[in-house]
XYZ file of C-alpha atoms in Angstrom:
590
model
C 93.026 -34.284 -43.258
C 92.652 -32.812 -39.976
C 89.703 -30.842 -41.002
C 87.902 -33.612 -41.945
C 88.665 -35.684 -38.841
C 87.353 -32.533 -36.864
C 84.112 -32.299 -38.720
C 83.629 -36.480 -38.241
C 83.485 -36.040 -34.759
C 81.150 -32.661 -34.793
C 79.032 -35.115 -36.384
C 79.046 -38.097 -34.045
C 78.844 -35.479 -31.396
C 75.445 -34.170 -33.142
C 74.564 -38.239 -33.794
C 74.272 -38.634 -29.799
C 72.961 -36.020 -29.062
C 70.048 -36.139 -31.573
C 69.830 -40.072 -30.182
C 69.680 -38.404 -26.296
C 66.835 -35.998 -27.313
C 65.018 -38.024 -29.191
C 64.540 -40.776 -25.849
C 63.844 -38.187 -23.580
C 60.993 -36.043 -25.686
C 59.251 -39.767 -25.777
C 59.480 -40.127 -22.315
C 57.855 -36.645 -21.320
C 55.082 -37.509 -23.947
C 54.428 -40.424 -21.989
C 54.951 -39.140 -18.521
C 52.620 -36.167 -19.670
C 50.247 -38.587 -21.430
C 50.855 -36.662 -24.726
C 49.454 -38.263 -27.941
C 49.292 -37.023 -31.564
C 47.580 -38.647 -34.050
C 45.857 -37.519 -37.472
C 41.644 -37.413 -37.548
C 39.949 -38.647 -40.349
C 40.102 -34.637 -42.504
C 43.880 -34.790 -42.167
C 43.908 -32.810 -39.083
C 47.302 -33.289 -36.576
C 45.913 -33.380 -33.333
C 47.655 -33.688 -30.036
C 45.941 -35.112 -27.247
C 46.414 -34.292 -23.320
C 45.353 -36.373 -20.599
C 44.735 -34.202 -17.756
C 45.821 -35.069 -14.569
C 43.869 -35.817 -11.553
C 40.725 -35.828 -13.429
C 37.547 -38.128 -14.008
C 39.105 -40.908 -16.751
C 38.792 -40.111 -20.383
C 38.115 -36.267 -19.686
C 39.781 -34.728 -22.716
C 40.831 -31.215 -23.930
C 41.271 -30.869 -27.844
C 44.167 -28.589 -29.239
C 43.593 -28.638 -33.115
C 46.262 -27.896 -35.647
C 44.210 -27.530 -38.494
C 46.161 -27.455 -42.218
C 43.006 -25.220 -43.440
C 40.823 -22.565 -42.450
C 37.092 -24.120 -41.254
C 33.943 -22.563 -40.461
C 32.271 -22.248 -36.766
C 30.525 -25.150 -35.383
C 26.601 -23.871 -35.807
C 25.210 -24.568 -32.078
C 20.862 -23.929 -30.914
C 21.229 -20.499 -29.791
C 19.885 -20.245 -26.040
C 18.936 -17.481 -23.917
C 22.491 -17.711 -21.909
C 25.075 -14.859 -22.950
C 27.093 -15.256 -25.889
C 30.928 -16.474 -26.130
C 32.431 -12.931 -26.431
C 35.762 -12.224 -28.272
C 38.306 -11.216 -25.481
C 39.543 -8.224 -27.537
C 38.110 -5.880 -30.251
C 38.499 -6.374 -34.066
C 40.494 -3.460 -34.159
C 43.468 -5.103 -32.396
C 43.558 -8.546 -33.582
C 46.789 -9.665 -35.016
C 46.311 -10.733 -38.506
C 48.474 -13.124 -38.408
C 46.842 -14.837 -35.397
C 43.678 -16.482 -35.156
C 41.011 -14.491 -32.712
C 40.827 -15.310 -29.540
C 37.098 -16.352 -28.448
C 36.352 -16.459 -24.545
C 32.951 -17.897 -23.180
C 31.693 -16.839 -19.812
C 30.108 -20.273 -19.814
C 32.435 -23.237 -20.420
C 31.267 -26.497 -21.224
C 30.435 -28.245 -18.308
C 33.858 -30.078 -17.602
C 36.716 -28.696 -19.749
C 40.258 -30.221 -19.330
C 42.378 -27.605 -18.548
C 46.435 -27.822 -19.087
C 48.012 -27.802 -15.851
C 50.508 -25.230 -15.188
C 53.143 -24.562 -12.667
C 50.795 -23.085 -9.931
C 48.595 -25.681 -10.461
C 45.824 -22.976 -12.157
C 43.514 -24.762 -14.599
C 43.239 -23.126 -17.995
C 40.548 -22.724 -20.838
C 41.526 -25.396 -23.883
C 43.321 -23.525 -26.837
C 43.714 -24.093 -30.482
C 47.026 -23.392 -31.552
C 48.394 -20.701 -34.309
C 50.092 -22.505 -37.304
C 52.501 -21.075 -38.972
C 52.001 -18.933 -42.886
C 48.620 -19.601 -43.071
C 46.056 -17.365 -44.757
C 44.098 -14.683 -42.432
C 40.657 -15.836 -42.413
C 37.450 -13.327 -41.184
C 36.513 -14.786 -38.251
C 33.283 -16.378 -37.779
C 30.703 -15.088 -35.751
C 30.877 -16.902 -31.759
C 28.571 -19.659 -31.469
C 26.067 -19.147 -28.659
C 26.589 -21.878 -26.096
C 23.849 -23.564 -23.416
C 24.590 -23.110 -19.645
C 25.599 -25.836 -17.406
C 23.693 -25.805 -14.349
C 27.651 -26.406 -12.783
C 29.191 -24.438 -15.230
C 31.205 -21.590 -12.909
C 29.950 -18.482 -12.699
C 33.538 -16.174 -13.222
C 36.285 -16.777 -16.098
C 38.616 -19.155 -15.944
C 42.409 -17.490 -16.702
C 43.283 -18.096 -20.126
C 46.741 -19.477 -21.475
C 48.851 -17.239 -23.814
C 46.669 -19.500 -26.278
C 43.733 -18.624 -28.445
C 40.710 -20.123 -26.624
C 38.448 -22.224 -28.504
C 34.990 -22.001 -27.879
C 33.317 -24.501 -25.783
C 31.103 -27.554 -27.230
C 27.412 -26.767 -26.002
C 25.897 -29.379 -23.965
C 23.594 -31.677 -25.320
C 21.477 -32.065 -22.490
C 21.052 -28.785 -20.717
C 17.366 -28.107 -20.700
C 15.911 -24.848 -22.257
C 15.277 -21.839 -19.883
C 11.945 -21.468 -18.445
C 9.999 -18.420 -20.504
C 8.737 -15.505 -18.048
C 5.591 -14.918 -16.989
C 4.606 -11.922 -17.623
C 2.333 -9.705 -15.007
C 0.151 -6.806 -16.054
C 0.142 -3.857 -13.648
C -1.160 -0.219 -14.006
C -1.366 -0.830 -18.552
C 2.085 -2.530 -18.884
C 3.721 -5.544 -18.783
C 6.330 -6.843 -16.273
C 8.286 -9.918 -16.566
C 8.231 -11.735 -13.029
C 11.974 -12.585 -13.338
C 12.352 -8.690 -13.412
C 9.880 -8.290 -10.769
C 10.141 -10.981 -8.190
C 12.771 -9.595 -6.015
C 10.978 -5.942 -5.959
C 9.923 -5.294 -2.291
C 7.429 -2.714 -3.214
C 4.727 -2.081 -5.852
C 3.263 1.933 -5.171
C 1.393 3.804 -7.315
C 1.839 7.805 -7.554
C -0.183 8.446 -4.288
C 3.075 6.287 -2.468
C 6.092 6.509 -4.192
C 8.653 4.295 -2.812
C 12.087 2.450 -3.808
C 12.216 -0.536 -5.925
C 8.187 0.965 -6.977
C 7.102 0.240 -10.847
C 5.174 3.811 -10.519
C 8.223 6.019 -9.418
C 8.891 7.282 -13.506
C 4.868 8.875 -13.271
C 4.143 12.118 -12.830
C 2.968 13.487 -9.494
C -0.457 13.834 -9.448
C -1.202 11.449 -12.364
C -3.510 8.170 -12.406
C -1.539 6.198 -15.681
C -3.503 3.104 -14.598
C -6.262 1.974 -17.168
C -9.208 -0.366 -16.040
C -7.696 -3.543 -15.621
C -7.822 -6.874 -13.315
C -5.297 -7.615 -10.584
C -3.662 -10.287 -11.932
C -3.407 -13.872 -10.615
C 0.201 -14.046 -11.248
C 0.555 -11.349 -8.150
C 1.166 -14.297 -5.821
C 4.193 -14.897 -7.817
C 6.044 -12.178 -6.591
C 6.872 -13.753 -3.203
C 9.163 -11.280 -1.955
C 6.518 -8.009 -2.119
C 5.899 -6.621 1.241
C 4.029 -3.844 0.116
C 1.786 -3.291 -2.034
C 0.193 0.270 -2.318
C -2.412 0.269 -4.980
C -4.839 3.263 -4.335
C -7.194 4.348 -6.904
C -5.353 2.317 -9.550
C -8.919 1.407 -11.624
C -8.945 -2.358 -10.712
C -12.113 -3.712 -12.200
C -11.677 -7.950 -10.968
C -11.983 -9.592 -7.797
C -8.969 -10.288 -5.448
C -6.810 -12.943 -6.264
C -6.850 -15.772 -4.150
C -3.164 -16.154 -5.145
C -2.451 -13.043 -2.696
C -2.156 -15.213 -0.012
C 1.065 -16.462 -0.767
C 2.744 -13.209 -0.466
C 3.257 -14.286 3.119
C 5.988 -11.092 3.367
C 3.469 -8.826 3.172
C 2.933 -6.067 5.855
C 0.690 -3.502 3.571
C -1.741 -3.921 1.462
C -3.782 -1.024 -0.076
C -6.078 -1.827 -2.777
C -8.639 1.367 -1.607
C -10.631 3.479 -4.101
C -11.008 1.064 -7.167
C -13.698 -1.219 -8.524
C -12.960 -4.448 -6.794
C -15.729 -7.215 -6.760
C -16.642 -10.730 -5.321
C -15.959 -11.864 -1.952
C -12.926 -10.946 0.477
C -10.693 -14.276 -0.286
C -10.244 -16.631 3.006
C -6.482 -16.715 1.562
C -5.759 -13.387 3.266
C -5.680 -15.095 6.796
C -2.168 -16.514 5.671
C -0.505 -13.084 6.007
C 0.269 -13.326 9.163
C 2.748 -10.065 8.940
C -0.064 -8.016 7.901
C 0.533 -4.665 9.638
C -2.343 -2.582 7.254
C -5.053 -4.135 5.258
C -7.218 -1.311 3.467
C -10.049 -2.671 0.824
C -12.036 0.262 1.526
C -13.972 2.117 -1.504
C -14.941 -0.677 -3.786
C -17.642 -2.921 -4.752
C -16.784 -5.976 -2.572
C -19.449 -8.675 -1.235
C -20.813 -11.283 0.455
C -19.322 -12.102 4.403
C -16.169 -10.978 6.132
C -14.292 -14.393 6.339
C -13.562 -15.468 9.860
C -9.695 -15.845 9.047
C -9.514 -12.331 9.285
C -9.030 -13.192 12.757
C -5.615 -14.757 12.049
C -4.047 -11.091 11.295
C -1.992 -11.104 14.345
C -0.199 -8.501 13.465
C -2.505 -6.246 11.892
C -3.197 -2.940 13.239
C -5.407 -1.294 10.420
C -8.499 -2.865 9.292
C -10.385 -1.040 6.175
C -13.515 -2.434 4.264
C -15.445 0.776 4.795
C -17.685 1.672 1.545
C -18.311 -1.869 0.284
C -21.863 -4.118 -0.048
C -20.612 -6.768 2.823
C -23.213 -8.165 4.291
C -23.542 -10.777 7.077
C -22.385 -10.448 11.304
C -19.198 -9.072 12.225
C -17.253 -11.993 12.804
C -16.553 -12.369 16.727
C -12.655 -13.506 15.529
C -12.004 -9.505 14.964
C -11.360 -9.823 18.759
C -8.699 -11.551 18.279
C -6.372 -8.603 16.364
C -5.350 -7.626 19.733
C -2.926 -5.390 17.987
C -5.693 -3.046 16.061
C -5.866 0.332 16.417
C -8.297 1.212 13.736
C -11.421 -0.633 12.591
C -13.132 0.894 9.986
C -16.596 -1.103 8.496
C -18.592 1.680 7.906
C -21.320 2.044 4.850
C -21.684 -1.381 4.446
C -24.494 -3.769 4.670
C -23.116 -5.685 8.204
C -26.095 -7.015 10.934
C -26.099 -8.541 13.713
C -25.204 -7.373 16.656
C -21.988 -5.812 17.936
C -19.847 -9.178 19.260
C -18.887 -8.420 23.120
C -15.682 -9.910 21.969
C -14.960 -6.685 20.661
C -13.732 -5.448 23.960
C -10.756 -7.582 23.793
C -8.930 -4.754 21.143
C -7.373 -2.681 24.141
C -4.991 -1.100 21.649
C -8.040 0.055 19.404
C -8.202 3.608 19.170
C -10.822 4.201 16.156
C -13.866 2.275 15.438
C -16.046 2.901 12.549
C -19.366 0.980 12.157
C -21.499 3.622 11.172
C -24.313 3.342 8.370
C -25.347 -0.240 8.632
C -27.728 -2.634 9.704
C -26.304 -3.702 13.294
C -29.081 -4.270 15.750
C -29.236 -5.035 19.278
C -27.770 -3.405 22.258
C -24.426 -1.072 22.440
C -21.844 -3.463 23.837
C -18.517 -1.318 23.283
C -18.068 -0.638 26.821
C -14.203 -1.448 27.634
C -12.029 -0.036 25.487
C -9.359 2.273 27.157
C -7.473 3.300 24.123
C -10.533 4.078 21.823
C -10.546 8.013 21.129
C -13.584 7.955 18.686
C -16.637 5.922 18.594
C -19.149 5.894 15.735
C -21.698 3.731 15.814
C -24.302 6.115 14.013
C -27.279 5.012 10.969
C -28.157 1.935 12.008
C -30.448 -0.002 14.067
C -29.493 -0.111 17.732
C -31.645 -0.152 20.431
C -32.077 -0.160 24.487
C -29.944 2.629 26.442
C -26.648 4.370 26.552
C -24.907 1.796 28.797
C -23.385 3.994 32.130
C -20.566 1.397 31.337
C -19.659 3.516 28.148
C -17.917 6.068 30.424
C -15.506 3.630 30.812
C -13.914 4.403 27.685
C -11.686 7.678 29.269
C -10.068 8.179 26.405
C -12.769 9.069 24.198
C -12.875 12.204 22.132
C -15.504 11.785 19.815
C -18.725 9.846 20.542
C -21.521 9.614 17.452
C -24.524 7.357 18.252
C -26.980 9.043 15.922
C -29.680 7.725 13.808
C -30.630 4.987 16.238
C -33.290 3.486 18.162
C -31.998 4.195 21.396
C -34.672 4.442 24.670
C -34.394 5.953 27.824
C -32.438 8.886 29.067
C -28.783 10.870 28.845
C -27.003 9.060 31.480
C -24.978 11.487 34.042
C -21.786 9.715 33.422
C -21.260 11.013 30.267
C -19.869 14.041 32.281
C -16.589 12.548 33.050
C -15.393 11.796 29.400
C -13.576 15.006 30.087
C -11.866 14.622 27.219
C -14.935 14.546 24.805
C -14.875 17.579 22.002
C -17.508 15.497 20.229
C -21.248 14.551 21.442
C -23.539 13.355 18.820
C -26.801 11.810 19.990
C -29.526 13.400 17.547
C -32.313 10.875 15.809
C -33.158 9.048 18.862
C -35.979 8.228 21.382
C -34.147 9.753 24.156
C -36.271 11.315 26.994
C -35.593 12.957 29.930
C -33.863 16.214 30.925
C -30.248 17.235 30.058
C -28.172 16.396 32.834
C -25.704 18.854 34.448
C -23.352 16.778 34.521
C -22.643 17.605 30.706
C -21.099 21.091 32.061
C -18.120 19.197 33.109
C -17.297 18.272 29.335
C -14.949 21.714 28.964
C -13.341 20.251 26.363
C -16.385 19.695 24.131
C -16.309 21.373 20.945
C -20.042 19.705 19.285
C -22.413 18.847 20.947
C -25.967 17.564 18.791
C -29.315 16.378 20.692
C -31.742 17.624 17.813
C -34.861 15.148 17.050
C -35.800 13.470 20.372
C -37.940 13.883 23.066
C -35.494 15.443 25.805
C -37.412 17.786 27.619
C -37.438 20.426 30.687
C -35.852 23.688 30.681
C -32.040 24.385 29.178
C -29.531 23.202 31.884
C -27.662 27.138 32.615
C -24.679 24.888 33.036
C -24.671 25.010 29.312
C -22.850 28.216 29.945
C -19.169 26.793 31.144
C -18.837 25.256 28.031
C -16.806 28.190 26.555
C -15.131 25.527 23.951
C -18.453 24.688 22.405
C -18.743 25.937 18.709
C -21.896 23.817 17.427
C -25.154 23.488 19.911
C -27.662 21.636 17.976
C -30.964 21.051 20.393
C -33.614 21.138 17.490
C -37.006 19.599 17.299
C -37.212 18.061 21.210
C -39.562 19.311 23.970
C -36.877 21.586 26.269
C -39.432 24.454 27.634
C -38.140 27.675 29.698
C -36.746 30.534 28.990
C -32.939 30.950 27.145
C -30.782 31.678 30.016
C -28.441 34.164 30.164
C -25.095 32.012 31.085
C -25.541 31.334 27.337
C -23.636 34.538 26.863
C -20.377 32.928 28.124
C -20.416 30.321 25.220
C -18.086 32.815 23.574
C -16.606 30.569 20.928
C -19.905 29.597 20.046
C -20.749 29.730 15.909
C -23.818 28.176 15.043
C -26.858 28.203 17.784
C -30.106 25.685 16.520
C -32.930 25.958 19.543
C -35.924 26.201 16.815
C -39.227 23.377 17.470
C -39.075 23.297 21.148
C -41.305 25.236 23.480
C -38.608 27.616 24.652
C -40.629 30.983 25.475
C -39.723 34.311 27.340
C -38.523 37.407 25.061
C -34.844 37.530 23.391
C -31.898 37.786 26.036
C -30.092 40.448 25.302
C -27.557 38.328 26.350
C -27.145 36.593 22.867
C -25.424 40.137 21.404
C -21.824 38.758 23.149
C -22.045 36.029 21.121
C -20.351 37.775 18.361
C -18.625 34.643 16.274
C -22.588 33.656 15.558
C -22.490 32.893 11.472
C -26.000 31.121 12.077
C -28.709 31.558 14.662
C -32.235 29.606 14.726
C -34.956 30.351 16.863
C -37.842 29.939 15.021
C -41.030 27.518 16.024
C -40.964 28.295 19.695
C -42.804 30.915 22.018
C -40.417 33.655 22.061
C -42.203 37.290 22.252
C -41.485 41.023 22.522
C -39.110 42.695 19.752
C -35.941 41.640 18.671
C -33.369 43.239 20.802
C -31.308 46.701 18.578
C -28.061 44.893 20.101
C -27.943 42.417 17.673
C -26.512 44.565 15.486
C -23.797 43.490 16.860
C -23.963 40.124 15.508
C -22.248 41.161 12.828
C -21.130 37.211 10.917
C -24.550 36.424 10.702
C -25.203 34.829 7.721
C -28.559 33.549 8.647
C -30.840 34.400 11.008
C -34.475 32.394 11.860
C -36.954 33.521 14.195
C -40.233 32.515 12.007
C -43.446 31.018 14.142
C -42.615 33.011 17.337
C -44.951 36.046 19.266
C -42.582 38.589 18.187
C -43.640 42.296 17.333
C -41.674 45.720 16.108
C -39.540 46.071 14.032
C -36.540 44.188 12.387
C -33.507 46.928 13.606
C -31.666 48.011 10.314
C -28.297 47.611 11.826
C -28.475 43.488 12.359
C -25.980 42.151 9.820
C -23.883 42.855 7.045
C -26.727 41.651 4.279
C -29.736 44.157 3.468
C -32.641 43.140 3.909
C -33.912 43.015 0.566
C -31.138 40.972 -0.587
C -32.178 38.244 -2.772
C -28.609 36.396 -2.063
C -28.596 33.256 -0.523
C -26.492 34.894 2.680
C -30.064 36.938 3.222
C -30.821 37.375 7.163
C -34.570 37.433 6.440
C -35.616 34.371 3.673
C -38.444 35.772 1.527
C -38.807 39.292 3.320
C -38.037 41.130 -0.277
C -37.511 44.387 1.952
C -40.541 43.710 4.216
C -39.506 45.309 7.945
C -42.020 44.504 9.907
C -41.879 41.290 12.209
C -45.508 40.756 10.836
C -45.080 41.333 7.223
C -41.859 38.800 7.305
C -42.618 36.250 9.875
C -45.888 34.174 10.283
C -47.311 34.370 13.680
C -47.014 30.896 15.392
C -49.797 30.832 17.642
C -47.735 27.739 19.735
């Protein structure tokens, strides 16, 4: 009896308390805003509200009586839901665990004690059959969708529900350099594009051999102006066969651009002016026409202008004097005329300026430059004098004004460009005498006055230029005899005197001169015999004294070559062993 009284109150006991837990699981459910309810396959699903969200934001947890197949979703070009372990260690008891680098775009996440939010899970149920699982659906990115995992719960994840209205991704464009293709999302953050002749970092061309040209004829593709961030782009002798781009101009980074040695065509594009960072511009080497756009002058910054070897025609614009940060100007072998714009002057940084072999006319204006080192204005069609004001230029090195129309005489003030090595005046109408002024040029290394009317005898000052290698006075009028001072011209290699009216015999003189490879003193009014100590001249590899008074014989020692030597290298041209002055040289009766 007293056993059953004791197990009568075990159970009322058990009675309350199933009565106390029963009234407080409702009232977390509803504090928690926890909701089950069956779906129209049967399903039991439990429903969270989460807290502190937008209204009606829901996360599903499925307890699903039977195994289903993966929702099919439009695959996209974002990354693929991943399984977060290999199929080597899943539990096969347990469903795989799937976790997307891209959630949908506002998941509900179960709140947890450090208020972390969590990736929605399906939960295991109990003795059900191990299914394969599916393959992940792919899902489309949110443009808020984060860009790091969320921490997951101790829960399978289930994989995300794709967004219906996320747009598709934008296909690349694809850019053709050197032969290959180059997607401009790959490309558009490269700061470089060099082939082999620059190799640089971030470069397309760094994987080619040294030495090798792997670029096929091709055009330089409008979509260049794409690539926004370039700020340098080295492209030498890279077989471009189209015009430039007018595109270019919106690579506004760019501080070098080298397109030199290919096959470009068409005009120079007015677009260029909006690189205002432009530091080196070379177009040099190619087939380019028409004008040189004025907008050139908005290259602030440039200090390297190259459109040598090209077919532009039309004035130098006077906005070059604007690039008051040049140092070299190079429009040679072109078709340019006009004259040279005074404005010019203004490039007191320039130190190189190339406007040989074209069409310029008019007077030599270049007058005020006191950086420019070299100055070559030769081939084309200037006229009037060498301005005095030229010597203003101290810095020069190298001054070429051949093939000219230039008048009037060698001013004196050439003589204090001490710092000249190079004089080139030939193919002129210069007249006058040779001033002596031109002994003060110690530096000089070449000096050329051949074809013009200078005349008078040979300034003896000639003799402190112990520098000089190459004196070319050729085909002019210079009369006297060949002093001996010309003995001290030590370093001297290559003496032309021939078609003046030099007369007087040989100077013995000439024998110090023994660096002379090539001496010509032919078509003048030289007599006597040719001196035995020129065999001492023993680098002469050609030697002209034709149409001169001379007499005796030619001395056996001169040279190195015999005198029957049919080489090219012969002293004598067409003396086939002759020895006699007469027999090899035509009398020139002046």
């Amino acid at each position: 009896m007293y056993r059953q009284t004791n197990i009568a109150k075990v159970t009322s006991i058990m009675k309350v308390l199933f009565v106390i837990l029963f009234f407080s699981s409702s009232q977390i459910k509803a504090q928690e805003g926890l909701f089950e309810n069956d779906d129209n396959n049967g399903n039991r699903k439990t429903l969270r509200l989460k807290k502190g969200k937008k209204e009606g934001s829901l996360t599903t947890r499925v307890r699903s009586q039977k195994e289903k197949p993966a929702p099919t979703v439009a695959p996209s070009s974002s990354p693929s839901i991943v399984p977060s372990s290999s199929p080597s260690t899943i539990d096969p008891t347990q469903e795989p665990t799937w976790t997307s680098p891209h959630p949908s775009p506002s998941p509900t996440a179960y709140p947890s004690e450090d208020d972390r939010e969590y990736t929605a899970t399906a939960a295991p149920i109990a003795n059900t059959p191990t299914a394969t699982p599916s393959p992940p659906p792919t899902v489309e990115p949110s443009s808020d969708a984060p860009t790091s995992l969320a921490p997951t719960t101790r829960f399978p994840t289930q994989a995300p529900i794709a967004s219906p209205t996320t747009a598709s991704p934008t296909p690349d464009i694809v850019v053709r350099f050197c032969g290959q293709d180059y997607k401009v999302s790959e490309t558009t953050r490269l700061s470089k594009i060099h082939n082999h002749v620059n190799k640089g970092p971030n470069s397309l061309f760094d994987d080619l051999p040294e030495g090798s040209y792997a670029c096929p004829p091709g055009p330089l593709p409008t979509e260049i102006g794409l690539l926004t961030e370039l700020t340098s782009l080295f492209l030498l002798s890279s077989s471009i066969n189209s015009t430039i781009p007018t595109e270019i101009g919106r690579l506004t980074k760019l501080t070098n651009l080298v397109l030199q040695k290919n096959r470009l065509v068409g005009s120079i594009p007015t677009e260029l002016g909006n690189l205002s960072l432009l530091s080196t511009l070379r177009l040099g080497s190619n087939g380019l026409a028409n004008k040189i756009p004025s907008e050139i002058g908005l290259l602030g910054s440039l200090t390297y202008l190259d459109i040598c070897s090209n077919q532009v025609t039309g004035p130098i614009p006077s906005e070059i004097g604007s690039l008051s940060q040049l140092e070299r100007l190079d429009l040679s072998i072109n078709r340019l005329d006009g004259t040279i714009p005074y404005q010019m002057n203004n490039l007191t940084l320039l130190s190189r300026l190339d406007m040989w072999h074209n069409r310029l006319s008019g007077t030599i204006t270049i007058t005020h430059l006191p950086a420019l080192s070299t100055l070559d204005i030769g081939s084309n069609l200037l006229s009037g004098t060498i301005p005095t004001e030229i010597s203003n230029n101290k810095n020069l090195t190298s001054l070429a004004i051949y093939n000219n129309q230039l008048t009037g005489s060698i001013p004196s003030e050439l003589g204090s460009l001490t710092m000249l090595s190079v004089l080139i005046l030939p193919n002129n109408e210069l007249i006058g005498t040779l001033p002596k002024a031109i002994g003060n040029l110690n530096n000089l290394v070449l000096l050329s006055l051949s074809n013009n009317q200078l005349y008078g005898p040979i300034a003896s000052e000639l003799g402190l230029l112990q520098s000089l290698e190459f004196l070319a006075f050729g085909n002019n009028n210079f009369d006297g005899t060949i002093h001996s001072e010309i003995s001290q011209m030590t370093s001297l290699t290559s003496l032309f005197l021939r078609d003046n009216k030099i007369s007087g015999p040989l100077p013995t003189s000439l024998a110090a001169l023994t660096k002379l490879t090539k001496l010509d003193l032919g078509v003048n009014r030289l007599t006597g015999t040719i001196p035995s100590e020129y065999s001492n001249l023993s680098r002469l590899e050609s030697l002209s004294l034709y149409f001169n008074h001379l007499h005796g014989q030619i001395p056996s020692e001169i040279g190195l070559v015999p005198l029957d030597s049919t080489t090219p290298n012969t002293l004598f041209l067409n003396c086939d062993g002759k020895t006699s002055i007469e027999s090899c040289f035509d009398d020139y009766d002046g």
